Coordinates of C-alpha atoms in Angstrom, one line a residue:
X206 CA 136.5 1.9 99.8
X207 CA 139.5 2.9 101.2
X208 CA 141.9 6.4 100.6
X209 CA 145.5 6.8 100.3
X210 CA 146.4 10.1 101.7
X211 CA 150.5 10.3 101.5
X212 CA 150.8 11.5 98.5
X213 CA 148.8 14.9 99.4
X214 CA 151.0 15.7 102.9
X215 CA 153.7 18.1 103.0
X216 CA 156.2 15.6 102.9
X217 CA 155.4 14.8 99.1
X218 CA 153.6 17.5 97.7
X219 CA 153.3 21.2 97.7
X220 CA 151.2 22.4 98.3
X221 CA 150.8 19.4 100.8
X222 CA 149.4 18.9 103.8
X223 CA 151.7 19.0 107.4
X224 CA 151.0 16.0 109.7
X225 CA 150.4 18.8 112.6
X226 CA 147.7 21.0 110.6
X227 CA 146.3 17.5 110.0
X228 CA 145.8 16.9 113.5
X229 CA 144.7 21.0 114.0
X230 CA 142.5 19.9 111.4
X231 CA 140.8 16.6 113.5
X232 CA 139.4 18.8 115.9
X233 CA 137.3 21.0 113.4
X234 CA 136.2 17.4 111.7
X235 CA 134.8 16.6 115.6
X236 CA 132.9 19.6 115.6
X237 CA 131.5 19.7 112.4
X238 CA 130.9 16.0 112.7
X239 CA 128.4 16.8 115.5
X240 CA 126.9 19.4 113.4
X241 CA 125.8 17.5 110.8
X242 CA 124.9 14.3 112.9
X243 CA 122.8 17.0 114.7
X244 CA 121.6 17.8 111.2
X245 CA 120.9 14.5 110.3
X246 CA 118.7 13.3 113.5
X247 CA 116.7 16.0 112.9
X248 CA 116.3 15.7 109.3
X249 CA 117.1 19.5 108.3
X250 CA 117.2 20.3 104.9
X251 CA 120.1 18.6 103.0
X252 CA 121.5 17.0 105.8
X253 CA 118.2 14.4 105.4
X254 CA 120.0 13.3 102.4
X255 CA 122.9 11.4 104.5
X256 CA 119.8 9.6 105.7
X257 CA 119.0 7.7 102.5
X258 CA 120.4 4.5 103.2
X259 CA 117.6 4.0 105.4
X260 CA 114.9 6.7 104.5
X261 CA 115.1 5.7 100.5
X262 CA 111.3 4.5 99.4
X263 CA 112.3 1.7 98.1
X264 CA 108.5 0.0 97.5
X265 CA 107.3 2.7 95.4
X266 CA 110.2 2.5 93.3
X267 CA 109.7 -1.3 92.9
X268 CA 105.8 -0.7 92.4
X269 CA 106.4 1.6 89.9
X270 CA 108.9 0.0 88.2
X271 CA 106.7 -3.4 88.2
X272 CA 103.6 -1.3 86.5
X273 CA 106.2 0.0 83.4
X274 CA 107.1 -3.6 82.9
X275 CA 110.0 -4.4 80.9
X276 CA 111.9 -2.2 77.9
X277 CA 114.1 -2.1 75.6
X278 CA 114.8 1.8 75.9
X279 CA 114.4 4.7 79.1
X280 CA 114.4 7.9 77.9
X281 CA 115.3 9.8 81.4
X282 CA 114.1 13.5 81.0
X283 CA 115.7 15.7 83.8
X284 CA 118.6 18.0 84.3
X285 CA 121.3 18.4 86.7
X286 CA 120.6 16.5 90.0
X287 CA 117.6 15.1 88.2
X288 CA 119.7 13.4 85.6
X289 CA 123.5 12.8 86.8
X290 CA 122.5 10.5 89.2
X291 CA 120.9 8.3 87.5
X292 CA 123.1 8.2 84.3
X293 CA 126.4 7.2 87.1
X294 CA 124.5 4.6 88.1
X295 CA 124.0 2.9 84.6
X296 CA 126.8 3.7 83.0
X297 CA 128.6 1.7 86.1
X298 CA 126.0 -1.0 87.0
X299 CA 123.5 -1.7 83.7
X300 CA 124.8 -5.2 82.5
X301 CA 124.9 -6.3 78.4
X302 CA 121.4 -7.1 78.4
X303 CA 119.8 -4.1 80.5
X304 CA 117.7 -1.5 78.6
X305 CA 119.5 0.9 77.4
X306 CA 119.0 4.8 79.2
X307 CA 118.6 7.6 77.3
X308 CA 119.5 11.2 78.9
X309 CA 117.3 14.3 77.8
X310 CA 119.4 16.6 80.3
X311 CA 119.5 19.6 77.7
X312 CA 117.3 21.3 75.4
X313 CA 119.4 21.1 72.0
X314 CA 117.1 20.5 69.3
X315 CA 119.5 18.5 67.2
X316 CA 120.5 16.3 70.2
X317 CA 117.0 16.0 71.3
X318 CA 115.7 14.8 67.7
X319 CA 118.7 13.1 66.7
X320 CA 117.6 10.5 70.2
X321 CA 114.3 10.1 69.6
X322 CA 114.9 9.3 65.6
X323 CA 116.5 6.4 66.8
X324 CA 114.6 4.8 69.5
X325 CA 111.6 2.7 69.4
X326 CA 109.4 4.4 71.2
X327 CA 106.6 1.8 71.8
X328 CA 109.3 -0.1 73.2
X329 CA 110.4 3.2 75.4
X330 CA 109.8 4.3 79.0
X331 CA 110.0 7.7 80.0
X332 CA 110.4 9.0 83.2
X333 CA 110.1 12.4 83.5
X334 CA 112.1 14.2 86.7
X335 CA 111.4 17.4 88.4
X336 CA 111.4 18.0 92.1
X337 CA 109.4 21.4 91.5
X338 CA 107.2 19.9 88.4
X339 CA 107.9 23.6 87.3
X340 CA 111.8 22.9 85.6
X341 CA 111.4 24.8 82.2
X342 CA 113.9 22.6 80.3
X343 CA 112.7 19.1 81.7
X344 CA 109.1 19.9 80.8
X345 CA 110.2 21.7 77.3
X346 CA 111.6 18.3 76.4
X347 CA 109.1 15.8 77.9
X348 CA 106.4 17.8 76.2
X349 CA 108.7 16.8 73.1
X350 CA 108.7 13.6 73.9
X351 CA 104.8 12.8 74.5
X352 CA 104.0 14.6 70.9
X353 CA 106.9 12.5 69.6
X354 CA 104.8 8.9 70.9
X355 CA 101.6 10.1 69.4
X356 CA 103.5 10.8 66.5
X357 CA 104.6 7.1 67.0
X358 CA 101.3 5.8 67.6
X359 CA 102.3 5.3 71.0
X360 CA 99.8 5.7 74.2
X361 CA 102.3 8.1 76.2
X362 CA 100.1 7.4 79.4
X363 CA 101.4 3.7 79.2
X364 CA 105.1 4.7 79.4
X365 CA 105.7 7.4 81.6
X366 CA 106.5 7.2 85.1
X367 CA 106.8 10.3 87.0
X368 CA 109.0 11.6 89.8
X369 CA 108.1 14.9 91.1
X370 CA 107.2 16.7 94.7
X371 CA 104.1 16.3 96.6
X372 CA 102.5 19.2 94.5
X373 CA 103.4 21.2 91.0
X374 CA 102.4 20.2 87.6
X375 CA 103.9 17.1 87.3
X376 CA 102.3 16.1 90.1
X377 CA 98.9 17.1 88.9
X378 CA 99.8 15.5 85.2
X379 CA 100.2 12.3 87.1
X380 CA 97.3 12.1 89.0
X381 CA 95.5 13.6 86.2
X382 CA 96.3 10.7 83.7
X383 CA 97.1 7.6 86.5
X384 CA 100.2 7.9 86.2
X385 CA 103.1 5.8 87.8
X386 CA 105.0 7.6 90.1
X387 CA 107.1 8.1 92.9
X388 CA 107.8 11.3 95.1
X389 CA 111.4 13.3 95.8
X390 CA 111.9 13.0 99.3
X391 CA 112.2 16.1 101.3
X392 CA 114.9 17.8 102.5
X393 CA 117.0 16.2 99.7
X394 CA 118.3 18.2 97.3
X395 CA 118.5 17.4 93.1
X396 CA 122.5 16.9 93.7
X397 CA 122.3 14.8 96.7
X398 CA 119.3 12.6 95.2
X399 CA 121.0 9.9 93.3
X400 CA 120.1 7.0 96.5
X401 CA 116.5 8.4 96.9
X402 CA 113.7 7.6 93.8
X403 CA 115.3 10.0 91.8
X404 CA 118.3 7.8 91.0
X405 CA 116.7 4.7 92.0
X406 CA 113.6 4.6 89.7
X407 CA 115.6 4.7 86.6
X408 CA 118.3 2.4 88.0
X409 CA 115.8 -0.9 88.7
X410 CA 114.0 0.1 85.5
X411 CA 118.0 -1.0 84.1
X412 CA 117.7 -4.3 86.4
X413 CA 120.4 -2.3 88.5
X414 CA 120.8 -3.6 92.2
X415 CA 119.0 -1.4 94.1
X416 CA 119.3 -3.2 97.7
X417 CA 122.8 -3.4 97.2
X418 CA 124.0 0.0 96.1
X419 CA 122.3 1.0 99.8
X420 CA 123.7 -1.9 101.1
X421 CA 127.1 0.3 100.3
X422 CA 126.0 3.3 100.9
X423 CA 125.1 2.1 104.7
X424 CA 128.4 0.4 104.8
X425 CA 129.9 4.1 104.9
X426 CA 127.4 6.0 106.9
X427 CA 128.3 3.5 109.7
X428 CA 132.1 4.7 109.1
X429 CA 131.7 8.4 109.6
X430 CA 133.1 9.5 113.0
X431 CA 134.2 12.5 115.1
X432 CA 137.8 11.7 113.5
X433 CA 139.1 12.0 109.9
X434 CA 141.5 9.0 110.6
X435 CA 138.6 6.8 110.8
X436 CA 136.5 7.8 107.7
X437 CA 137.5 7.7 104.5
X438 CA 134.7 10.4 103.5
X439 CA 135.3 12.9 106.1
X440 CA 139.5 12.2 105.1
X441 CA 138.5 13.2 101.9
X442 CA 136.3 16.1 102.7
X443 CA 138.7 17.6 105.3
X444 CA 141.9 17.0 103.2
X445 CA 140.5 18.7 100.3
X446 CA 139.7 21.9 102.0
X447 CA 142.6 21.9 103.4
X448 CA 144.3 21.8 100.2
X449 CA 142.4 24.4 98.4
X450 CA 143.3 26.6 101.2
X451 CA 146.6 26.0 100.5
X452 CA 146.3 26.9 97.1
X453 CA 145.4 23.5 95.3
X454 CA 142.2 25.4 94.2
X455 CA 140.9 22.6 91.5
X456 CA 140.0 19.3 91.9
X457 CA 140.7 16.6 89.1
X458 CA 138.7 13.4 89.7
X459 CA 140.3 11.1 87.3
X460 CA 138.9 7.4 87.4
X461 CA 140.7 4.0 85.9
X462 CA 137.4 2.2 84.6
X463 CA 135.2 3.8 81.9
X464 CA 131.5 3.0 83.7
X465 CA 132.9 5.6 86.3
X466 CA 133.8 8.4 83.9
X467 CA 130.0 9.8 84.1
X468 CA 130.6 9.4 88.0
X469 CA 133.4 12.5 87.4
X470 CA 130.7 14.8 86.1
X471 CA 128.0 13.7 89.1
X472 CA 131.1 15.0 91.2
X473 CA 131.7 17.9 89.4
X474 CA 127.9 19.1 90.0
X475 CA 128.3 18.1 93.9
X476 CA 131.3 20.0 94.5
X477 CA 130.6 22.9 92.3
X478 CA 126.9 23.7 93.1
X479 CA 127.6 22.8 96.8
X480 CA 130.7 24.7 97.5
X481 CA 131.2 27.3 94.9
X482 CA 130.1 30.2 97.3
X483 CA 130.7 33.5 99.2
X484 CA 134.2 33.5 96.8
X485 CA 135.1 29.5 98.0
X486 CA 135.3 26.4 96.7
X487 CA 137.4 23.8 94.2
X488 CA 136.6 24.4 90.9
X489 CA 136.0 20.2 89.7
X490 CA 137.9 19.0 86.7
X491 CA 136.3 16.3 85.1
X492 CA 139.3 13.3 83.5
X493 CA 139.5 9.7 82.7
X494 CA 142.5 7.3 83.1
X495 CA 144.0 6.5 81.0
X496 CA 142.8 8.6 78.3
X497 CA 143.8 11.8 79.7
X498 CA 146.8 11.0 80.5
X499 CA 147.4 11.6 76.8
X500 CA 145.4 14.9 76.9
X501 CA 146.0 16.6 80.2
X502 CA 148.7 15.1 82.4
X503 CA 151.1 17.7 80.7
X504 CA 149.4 20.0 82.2
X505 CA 148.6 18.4 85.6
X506 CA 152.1 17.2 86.2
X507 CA 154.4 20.2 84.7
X508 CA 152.0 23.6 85.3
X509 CA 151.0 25.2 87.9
X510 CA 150.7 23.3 91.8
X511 CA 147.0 24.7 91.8
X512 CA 145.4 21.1 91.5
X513 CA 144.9 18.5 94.0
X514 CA 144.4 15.1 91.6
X515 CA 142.1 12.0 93.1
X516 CA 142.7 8.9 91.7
X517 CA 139.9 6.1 91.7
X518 CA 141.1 2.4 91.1
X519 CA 139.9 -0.4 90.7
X520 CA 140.9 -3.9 92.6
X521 CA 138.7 -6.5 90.8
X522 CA 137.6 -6.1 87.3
X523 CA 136.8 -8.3 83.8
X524 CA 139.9 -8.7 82.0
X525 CA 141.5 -9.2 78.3
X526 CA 144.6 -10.7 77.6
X527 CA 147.2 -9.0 75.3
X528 CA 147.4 -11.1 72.3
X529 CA 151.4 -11.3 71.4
X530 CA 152.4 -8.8 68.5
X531 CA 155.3 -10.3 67.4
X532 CA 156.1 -6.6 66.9
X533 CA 160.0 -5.1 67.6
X534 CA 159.9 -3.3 70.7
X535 CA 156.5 -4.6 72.2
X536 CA 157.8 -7.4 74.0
X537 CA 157.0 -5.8 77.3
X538 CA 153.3 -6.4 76.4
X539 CA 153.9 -10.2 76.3
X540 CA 151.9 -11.5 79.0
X541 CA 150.0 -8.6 80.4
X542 CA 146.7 -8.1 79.8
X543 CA 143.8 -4.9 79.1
X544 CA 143.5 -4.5 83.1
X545 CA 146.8 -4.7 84.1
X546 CA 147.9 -2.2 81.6
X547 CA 145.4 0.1 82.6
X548 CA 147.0 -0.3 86.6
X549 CA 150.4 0.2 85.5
X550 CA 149.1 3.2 84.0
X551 CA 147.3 4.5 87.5
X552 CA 150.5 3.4 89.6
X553 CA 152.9 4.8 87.1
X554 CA 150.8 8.4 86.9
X555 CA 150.2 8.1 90.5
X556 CA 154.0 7.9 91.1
X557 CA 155.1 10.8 88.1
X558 CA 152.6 13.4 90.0
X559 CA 154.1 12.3 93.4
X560 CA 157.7 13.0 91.9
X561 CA 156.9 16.4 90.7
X562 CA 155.4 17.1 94.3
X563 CA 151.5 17.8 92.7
X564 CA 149.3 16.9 95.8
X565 CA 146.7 13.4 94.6
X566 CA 145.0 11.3 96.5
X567 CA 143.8 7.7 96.0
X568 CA 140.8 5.9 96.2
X569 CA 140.3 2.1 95.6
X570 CA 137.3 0.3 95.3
X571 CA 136.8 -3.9 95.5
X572 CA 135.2 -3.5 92.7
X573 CA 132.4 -1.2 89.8
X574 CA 129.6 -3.3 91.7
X575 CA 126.5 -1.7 93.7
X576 CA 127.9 -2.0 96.9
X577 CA 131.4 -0.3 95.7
X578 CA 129.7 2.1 93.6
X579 CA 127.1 3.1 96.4
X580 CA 129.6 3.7 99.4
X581 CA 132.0 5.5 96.5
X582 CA 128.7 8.2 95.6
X583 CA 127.9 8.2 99.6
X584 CA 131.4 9.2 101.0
X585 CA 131.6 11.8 98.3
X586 CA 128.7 13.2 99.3
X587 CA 129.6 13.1 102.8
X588 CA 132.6 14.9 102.0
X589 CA 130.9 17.3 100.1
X590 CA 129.1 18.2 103.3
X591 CA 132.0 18.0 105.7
X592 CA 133.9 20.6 103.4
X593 CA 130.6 22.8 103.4
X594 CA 131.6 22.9 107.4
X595 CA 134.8 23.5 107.1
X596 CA 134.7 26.3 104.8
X597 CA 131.2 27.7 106.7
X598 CA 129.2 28.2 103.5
X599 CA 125.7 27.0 103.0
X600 CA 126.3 24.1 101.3
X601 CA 122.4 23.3 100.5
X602 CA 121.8 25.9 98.5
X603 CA 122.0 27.3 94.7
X604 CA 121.3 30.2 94.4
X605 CA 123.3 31.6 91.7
X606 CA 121.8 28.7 89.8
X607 CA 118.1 29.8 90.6
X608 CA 118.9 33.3 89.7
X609 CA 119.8 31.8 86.6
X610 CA 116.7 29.9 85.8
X611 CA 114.4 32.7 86.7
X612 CA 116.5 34.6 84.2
X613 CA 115.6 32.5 81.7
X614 CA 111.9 32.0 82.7
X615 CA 111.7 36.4 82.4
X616 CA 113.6 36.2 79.1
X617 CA 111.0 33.5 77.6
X618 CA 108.5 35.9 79.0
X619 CA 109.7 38.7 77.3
X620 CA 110.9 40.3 80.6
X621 CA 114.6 42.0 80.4
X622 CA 114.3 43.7 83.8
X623 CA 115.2 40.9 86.1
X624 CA 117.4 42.1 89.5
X625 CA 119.9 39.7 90.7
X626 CA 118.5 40.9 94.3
X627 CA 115.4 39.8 93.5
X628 CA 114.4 37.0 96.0
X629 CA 114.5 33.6 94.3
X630 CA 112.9 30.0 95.9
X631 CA 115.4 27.3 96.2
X632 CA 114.3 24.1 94.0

């Protein structure tokens, strides 16, 4: 993976990025470098997750995988952390003949019927995820989905795989019925979980290569450094922040290849729910090139400078040539093909938001292949955590969103009373 920078510096953009404050900057990265390496030895909370590369149980997964066998359908029933993850990684990595992945993520009854009407169920897997084993809407919908396979005439108890914590009712459903399972690793939390079992159960249950999206993932742990100019990540984290500061206040990940567009709304929870606090943060803004080009470039390129925009292209992909059209006016097509349209239409925005000074930044990946796509979701999340330093919030936590879920819980209880000071566990 590598990042192009230029076009967010103060010589291009503005708000852009001077080449001294970049420097300044270096020396904070150093520091806050240490700080999480510190973090990371000793496996605090969160930090643990930059561990995964190495700590990720890859054995249950396979074991559990092996005793669901193979499917046609996997009806994933999770939300947020629980779900994203895992939906990036097939929506980038499945191949034409994988099963094909389901997402119960929200509890709309007409989405949530309209899925199951159409699946074979005895030809279903369901793996039902819940750090806690206590998430209302998960365990709202997988209670849908069990009565929906007796329904079926379907044993539920021989399609379910579980991934849950150490203790909570998931965890006693599984042991309960003998249940396949695997167990969220600690100190990771839902957001950061996508290379633990939470995002890697699902993703060899789709044939997806496990070994090598790790195998990328490592590849850019051993590149973070006490210096921006040596990692990609940390460049990305640290430039950023230091465009937000500056007023570039959302953050428009826009990438060229469809299987990444679910990547956009992974980032979107990452950077929200880990940096939207104490009044701080870039608001995410999820796009896709080159649709959006057609829906919100206007915007992007002619509004207001508050927007940093970050590219994500893509050096070696399938292609289709361009048939000729023997059309007036379409000779210019003669000769290309689907991909290198789709590039001209990266370089070209790339160059129009450079023009009109709007900060972007570029990153480029070999390939949509495990090892691309797992150093891609690493670095981001090593970003993620670099900002968290920079801008000194806890970047761990949710608590706005577990005020929220215990808000819920007391209104399904009939209780109205709820104070937002009340004290609130972190899932």
């Amino acid at each position: 993976m590598d990042l192009d920078v230029g076009n967010a510096l103060a010589a291009v953009a503005e708000p852009g990025v001077p080449r001294d404050a970049l420097e300044r900057l270096d020396d904070r990265v150093a520091a806050a470098h240490e700080r999480i390496e510190r973090g990371v030895a000793n496996g605090e909370f969160g930090y643990a997750s930059l561990n995964l590369p190495e700590t990720a149980d890859t054995a249950a997964v396979e074991t559990a995988a092996d005793r669901i066998g193979d499917v046609d359908h996997v009806i994933l029933v999770g939300i947020g952390g629980s779900a994203l993850g895992a939906a990036t990684l097939a929506d980038a990595l499945a191949g034409p003949d994988a099963a094909e992945l389901h997402v119960l993520d929200n509890v709309d009854p007409a989405a949530v019927e309209r899925t199951l009407d159409r699946i074979d169920l005895a030809s279903a897997a369901v793996n039902v995820v819940s750090q806690s084993g206590t998430t209302a809407e998960t365990l709202a919908n997988f209670l849908v989905v069990r009565d929906a396979m007796a329904d079926a005439g379907v044993d539920w108890t021989d399609r379910t795989v579980v991934t849950t914590g150490d203790a909570g009712n998931l965890r006693d459903l599984a042991d309960a019925h003998d249940l396949p399972s695997v167990s969220v690793p600690d100190g990771v939390p839902g957001r950061f979980s996508v290379l633990s079992t939470v995002g890697l159960l699902p993703a060899a249950l789709l044939g997806v290569d496990t070994d090598g999206l790790l195998a990328g993932a490592s590849a850019a742990r051993e590149k973070l450094g006490p210096s921006l100019f040596d990692s990609p990540a940390y460049a990305y984290g640290a430039l950023a922040y230091a465009l937000d500061v500056r007023g570039a206040s959302m953050d428009v990940m826009m990438p060229y290849a469809e299987g990444l567009e679910t990547f956009a709304e992974w980032f979107a929870q990452l950077w929200a729910e880990s940096l939207g606090k104490d009044g701080l943060g870039q608001t995410p803004v999820r796009a896709l090139g080159a649709t959006d080009q057609h829906s919100q470039l206007q915007l992007y390129r002619a509004g207001p400078h508050d927007k940093l925009v970050t590219f994500v292209g893509v050096d070696d992909r399938p292609d289709v040539p361009i048939p000729s059209a023997d059309l007036e006016g379409l000779d210019y097509l003669s000769g290309a093909s689907l991909g290198g349209l789709l590039d001209a239409e990266l370089d070209a925005t790339e160059a129009s938001l450079a023009a009109a000074g709007v900060p972007n930044l570029r990153v480029q990946l070999d390939a949509v292949d495990a090892e691309s796509v797992g150093e891609l979701l690493f670095s981001m999340e090593a970003a993620c955590v670099l900002a968290g330093e920079l801008y000194g919030v806890e970047t761990f936590d949710q608590p706005a969103v577990e005020w929220g879920k215990e808000a819920a819980r007391g209104l399904l209880r009939g209780d109205r009373t709820l104070d937002e000071g009340d004290s609130l566990e972190v899932e």
